[in-house]
Amino acid sequence: MYTMEEMVPIVGRLAEKYCAGESSSVTYEKAEQLMGAVLYCIREAENAGTDMTGPAVQGAGEDVTCVSDTLEMSAKQAYERGVKLVKQKTEYGLALYNRLMTNFAWYGSMCLHDTMVKGIPEFFKWYDCLLEPQNTILTLDYPVLRDLSGLAGIDRIYAFLECIRLEQKFLGKLPHEYVRAALSEYNGGYAEMIENICEIVLRSVLMHMLARRPLSQQKLERDDYLRIQALCGANDTEGIRLLLEESVKGLTAQYFDGDEILSGYLCCAVGDMAVRLKNTAPYRER
């Protein structure tokens, strides 16, 4: 959208800030990093009206910028608006993190614990909104259900925290003992797993729904698995996926006031779940 001639002066001013006014001479690698910072902030301004990763579109009020508005901005104006949005999203991200941690439950998953308790604070400690907003800093070892690979910096961290918020909302509705038991049944050594615990528990819940058994019956019996097996045999993979998706929607309608954001997030897991159910008989001898 903008030419190199328009962006180079912005990079030059950033270089002066980086050098604290002593010199404007920087290495090629640093200049490349600063150009990345400029591009990141300009994209933030361009995407402000359509970006669903955070509060830039959800409650930012007058700071929200429509794409059509951005088209009329100069590179400098778009960059400055982007910097403002990055800082704002970082503040909202930290506030979201603090809210999450007031009642955070990690259910014995060390990967989830270490990512949230040790990793995220390091991001907010070292994140540089001005000179390197494109740096995510963390590897985010705990895998969420949504693909965040196309995001970086605060966009990725905020989207990750939103995924954790939805997982905590879902898991928090279930008895703590049920969650731990479902995880243990899946893998007795689940504490060391690098897997999404929400997907494992959701699978357990959906299996109970397909078998028409209450969650109070922690373990399904032989007849339950045979019933699920027959159901899966009567449908192809797409049919099973649709069945699971409808079950998720029914679950969120009944227990979460029809939360479509939560429903959409949980449905991210049903595709792989359907393939597993179709390819492997759910019945197990006990």
Coordinates of N, CA and C in Angstrom, one line a residue, residues 92-177:
Y92 N -5.0 -4.0 27.1 CA -6.1 -4.9 27.2 C -5.7 -6.4 27.5
G93 N -4.6 -6.8 26.8 CA -4.1 -8.1 26.9 C -3.6 -8.4 28.4
L94 N -2.9 -7.4 28.9 CA -2.5 -7.6 30.3 C -3.7 -7.6 31.3
A95 N -4.7 -6.8 31.0 CA -5.9 -6.8 31.9 C -6.6 -8.1 31.8
L96 N -6.7 -8.7 30.5 CA -7.3 -10.0 30.3 C -6.5 -11.1 31.1
Y97 N -5.2 -11.0 31.0 CA -4.4 -12.0 31.7 C -4.6 -11.9 33.2
N98 N -4.6 -10.8 33.7 CA -4.8 -10.6 35.2 C -6.2 -11.1 35.6
R99 N -7.2 -10.9 34.8 CA -8.5 -11.5 35.1 C -8.5 -13.0 35.1
L100 N -7.9 -13.5 34.1 CA -7.8 -15.0 34.0 C -7.1 -15.6 35.2
M101 N -6.1 -15.0 35.7 CA -5.3 -15.6 36.7 C -5.9 -15.5 38.1
T102 N -7.0 -14.8 38.2 CA -7.7 -14.7 39.5 C -8.3 -16.0 39.9
N103 N -8.8 -16.8 38.9 CA -9.4 -18.1 39.1 C -8.9 -19.1 38.2
F104 N -7.6 -19.0 37.8 CA -7.0 -19.9 36.9 C -6.9 -21.3 37.4
A105 N -7.3 -22.3 36.6 CA -7.2 -23.7 37.0 C -6.4 -24.4 35.9
W106 N -5.3 -25.1 36.3 CA -4.5 -25.8 35.3 C -4.6 -27.3 35.3
Y107 N -5.4 -27.8 36.2 CA -5.8 -29.2 36.2 C -4.6 -30.2 36.2
G108 N -3.5 -29.8 36.7 CA -2.3 -30.7 36.7 C -1.5 -30.7 35.4
S109 N -1.9 -29.9 34.4 CA -1.1 -29.9 33.2 C 0.0 -28.9 33.3
M110 N 1.2 -29.4 33.4 CA 2.4 -28.6 33.6 C 2.7 -27.7 32.4
C111 N 2.3 -28.1 31.2 CA 2.5 -27.3 30.0 C 1.6 -26.1 30.1
L112 N 0.4 -26.3 30.5 CA -0.6 -25.1 30.6 C -0.1 -24.2 31.7
H113 N 0.3 -24.8 32.8 CA 0.8 -24.0 34.0 C 2.0 -23.2 33.6
D114 N 3.0 -23.8 33.0 CA 4.2 -23.1 32.8 C 4.0 -22.0 31.7
T115 N 3.2 -22.2 30.7 CA 2.9 -21.2 29.7 C 2.2 -20.0 30.3
M116 N 1.2 -20.3 31.2 CA 0.5 -19.1 31.7 C 1.1 -18.5 32.9
V117 N 1.7 -19.3 33.8 CA 2.2 -18.7 35.1 C 3.7 -18.2 34.9
K118 N 4.4 -18.9 34.0 CA 5.8 -18.4 33.8 C 6.0 -17.7 32.5
G119 N 5.4 -18.1 31.5 CA 5.7 -17.6 30.2 C 5.1 -16.2 29.9
I120 N 3.7 -16.1 30.0 CA 3.0 -14.9 29.7 C 3.5 -13.7 30.5
P121 N 3.8 -13.8 31.8 CA 4.4 -12.6 32.4 C 5.7 -12.1 31.8
E122 N 6.5 -13.0 31.3 CA 7.7 -12.6 30.6 C 7.5 -11.9 29.4
F123 N 6.4 -12.2 28.7 CA 6.0 -11.5 27.4 C 5.8 -10.0 27.8
F124 N 4.9 -9.8 28.8 CA 4.5 -8.4 29.1 C 5.7 -7.7 29.8
K125 N 6.6 -8.4 30.3 CA 7.8 -7.8 30.9 C 8.7 -7.2 29.8
W126 N 8.9 -8.0 28.7 CA 9.9 -7.6 27.7 C 9.3 -7.1 26.4
Y127 N 8.0 -7.2 26.2 CA 7.5 -6.8 24.9 C 7.7 -5.3 24.7
D128 N 8.2 -5.0 23.5 CA 8.5 -3.6 23.1 C 7.5 -3.2 22.0
C129 N 6.5 -2.4 22.4 CA 5.5 -1.9 21.5 C 6.0 -1.1 20.3
L130 N 7.1 -0.4 20.6 CA 7.6 0.6 19.6 C 8.7 0.0 18.7
L131 N 9.7 -0.6 19.3 CA 10.8 -1.0 18.5 C 10.7 -2.4 17.9
E132 N 9.9 -3.3 18.5 CA 9.8 -4.6 18.0 C 8.4 -5.2 18.3
P133 N 7.4 -4.6 17.9 CA 6.0 -5.1 18.2 C 5.7 -6.5 17.5
Q134 N 6.5 -6.8 16.5 CA 6.3 -8.1 15.8 C 6.9 -9.3 16.5
N135 N 7.6 -9.1 17.6 CA 8.2 -10.2 18.3 C 7.3 -10.8 19.3
T136 N 6.9 -12.1 19.1 CA 6.0 -12.8 20.0 C 6.8 -13.2 21.3
I137 N 8.1 -13.3 21.2 CA 9.0 -13.6 22.4 C 8.8 -15.0 22.8
L138 N 7.6 -15.5 23.1 CA 7.3 -16.8 23.6 C 7.1 -17.8 22.5
T139 N 7.3 -19.1 22.8 CA 7.0 -20.1 21.9 C 5.6 -20.6 22.1
L140 N 4.9 -20.3 23.2 CA 3.6 -20.7 23.5 C 3.4 -22.2 23.3
D141 N 4.1 -22.9 24.2 CA 4.2 -24.4 24.1 C 2.8 -25.1 24.2
Y142 N 1.9 -24.5 25.0 CA 0.6 -25.1 25.2 C -0.2 -24.9 23.9
P143 N -0.7 -26.0 23.3 CA -1.4 -25.8 22.0 C -2.9 -25.5 22.3
V144 N -3.4 -24.5 21.6 CA -4.8 -24.2 21.7 C -5.5 -24.7 20.5
L145 N -6.8 -24.7 20.4 CA -7.6 -25.3 19.4 C -7.6 -24.5 18.1
R146 N -7.3 -23.2 18.2 CA -7.3 -22.4 17.0 C -5.9 -22.2 16.5
D147 N -5.8 -22.1 15.2 CA -4.5 -21.9 14.5 C -4.1 -20.5 14.6
L148 N -3.0 -20.2 15.4 CA -2.6 -18.8 15.6 C -1.3 -18.5 14.8
S149 N -0.9 -19.5 13.9 CA 0.4 -19.4 13.3 C 0.6 -18.1 12.4
G150 N -0.5 -17.6 12.0 CA -0.5 -16.4 11.1 C -0.4 -15.1 11.9
L151 N -0.3 -15.2 13.2 CA -0.3 -14.0 14.0 C 1.1 -13.8 14.7
A152 N 1.4 -12.6 15.1 CA 2.7 -12.4 15.8 C 2.5 -11.3 16.8
G153 N 3.5 -11.1 17.7 CA 3.5 -10.1 18.7 C 2.2 -10.1 19.6
I154 N 1.7 -8.9 19.9 CA 0.6 -8.9 20.8 C -0.7 -9.5 20.2
D155 N -0.8 -9.5 18.9 CA -1.9 -10.1 18.2 C -2.0 -11.6 18.6
R156 N -0.8 -12.2 18.5 CA -0.8 -13.7 18.8 C -1.1 -13.9 20.3
I157 N -0.4 -13.1 21.2 CA -0.6 -13.3 22.6 C -2.1 -13.1 23.0
Y158 N -2.6 -12.0 22.5 CA -4.0 -11.7 22.9 C -5.0 -12.8 22.4
A159 N -4.8 -13.3 21.2 CA -5.6 -14.4 20.6 C -5.4 -15.6 21.5
F160 N -4.2 -15.9 21.9 CA -3.9 -17.0 22.8 C -4.7 -16.9 24.1
L161 N -4.6 -15.8 24.7 CA -5.3 -15.5 26.0 C -6.8 -15.7 25.8
E162 N -7.3 -15.2 24.7 CA -8.7 -15.4 24.4 C -9.1 -16.8 24.3
C163 N -8.3 -17.6 23.7 CA -8.5 -19.1 23.6 C -8.5 -19.7 25.0
I164 N -7.6 -19.3 25.9 CA -7.5 -19.8 27.2 C -8.7 -19.4 28.0
R165 N -9.2 -18.1 27.8 CA -10.4 -17.7 28.5 C -11.6 -18.6 28.2
L166 N -11.7 -19.0 26.9 CA -12.8 -19.8 26.5 C -12.7 -21.2 27.1
E167 N -11.4 -21.7 27.1 CA -11.2 -23.0 27.7 C -11.5 -23.1 29.2
Q168 N -11.1 -22.0 29.9 CA -11.4 -21.9 31.3 C -12.9 -21.8 31.5
K169 N -13.6 -21.1 30.7 CA -15.0 -21.0 30.8 C -15.7 -22.4 30.7
F170 N -15.3 -23.1 29.7 CA -15.8 -24.4 29.4 C -15.5 -25.4 30.6
L171 N -14.2 -25.5 30.9 CA -13.8 -26.5 31.9 C -14.3 -26.1 33.3
G172 N -14.4 -24.8 33.5 CA -14.9 -24.4 34.8 C -16.4 -24.7 35.1
K173 N -17.1 -25.1 34.1 CA -18.5 -25.4 34.3 C -18.6 -26.9 34.7
L174 N -17.6 -27.6 34.5 CA -17.6 -29.1 34.9 C -17.0 -29.3 36.3
P175 N -17.4 -30.4 36.9 CA -16.8 -30.7 38.2 C -15.3 -30.9 38.1
H176 N -14.5 -30.3 38.9 CA -13.0 -30.4 38.9 C -12.6 -31.9 38.8
E177 N -13.3 -32.7 39.6 CA -13.0 -34.1 39.6 C -13.2 -34.8 38.3

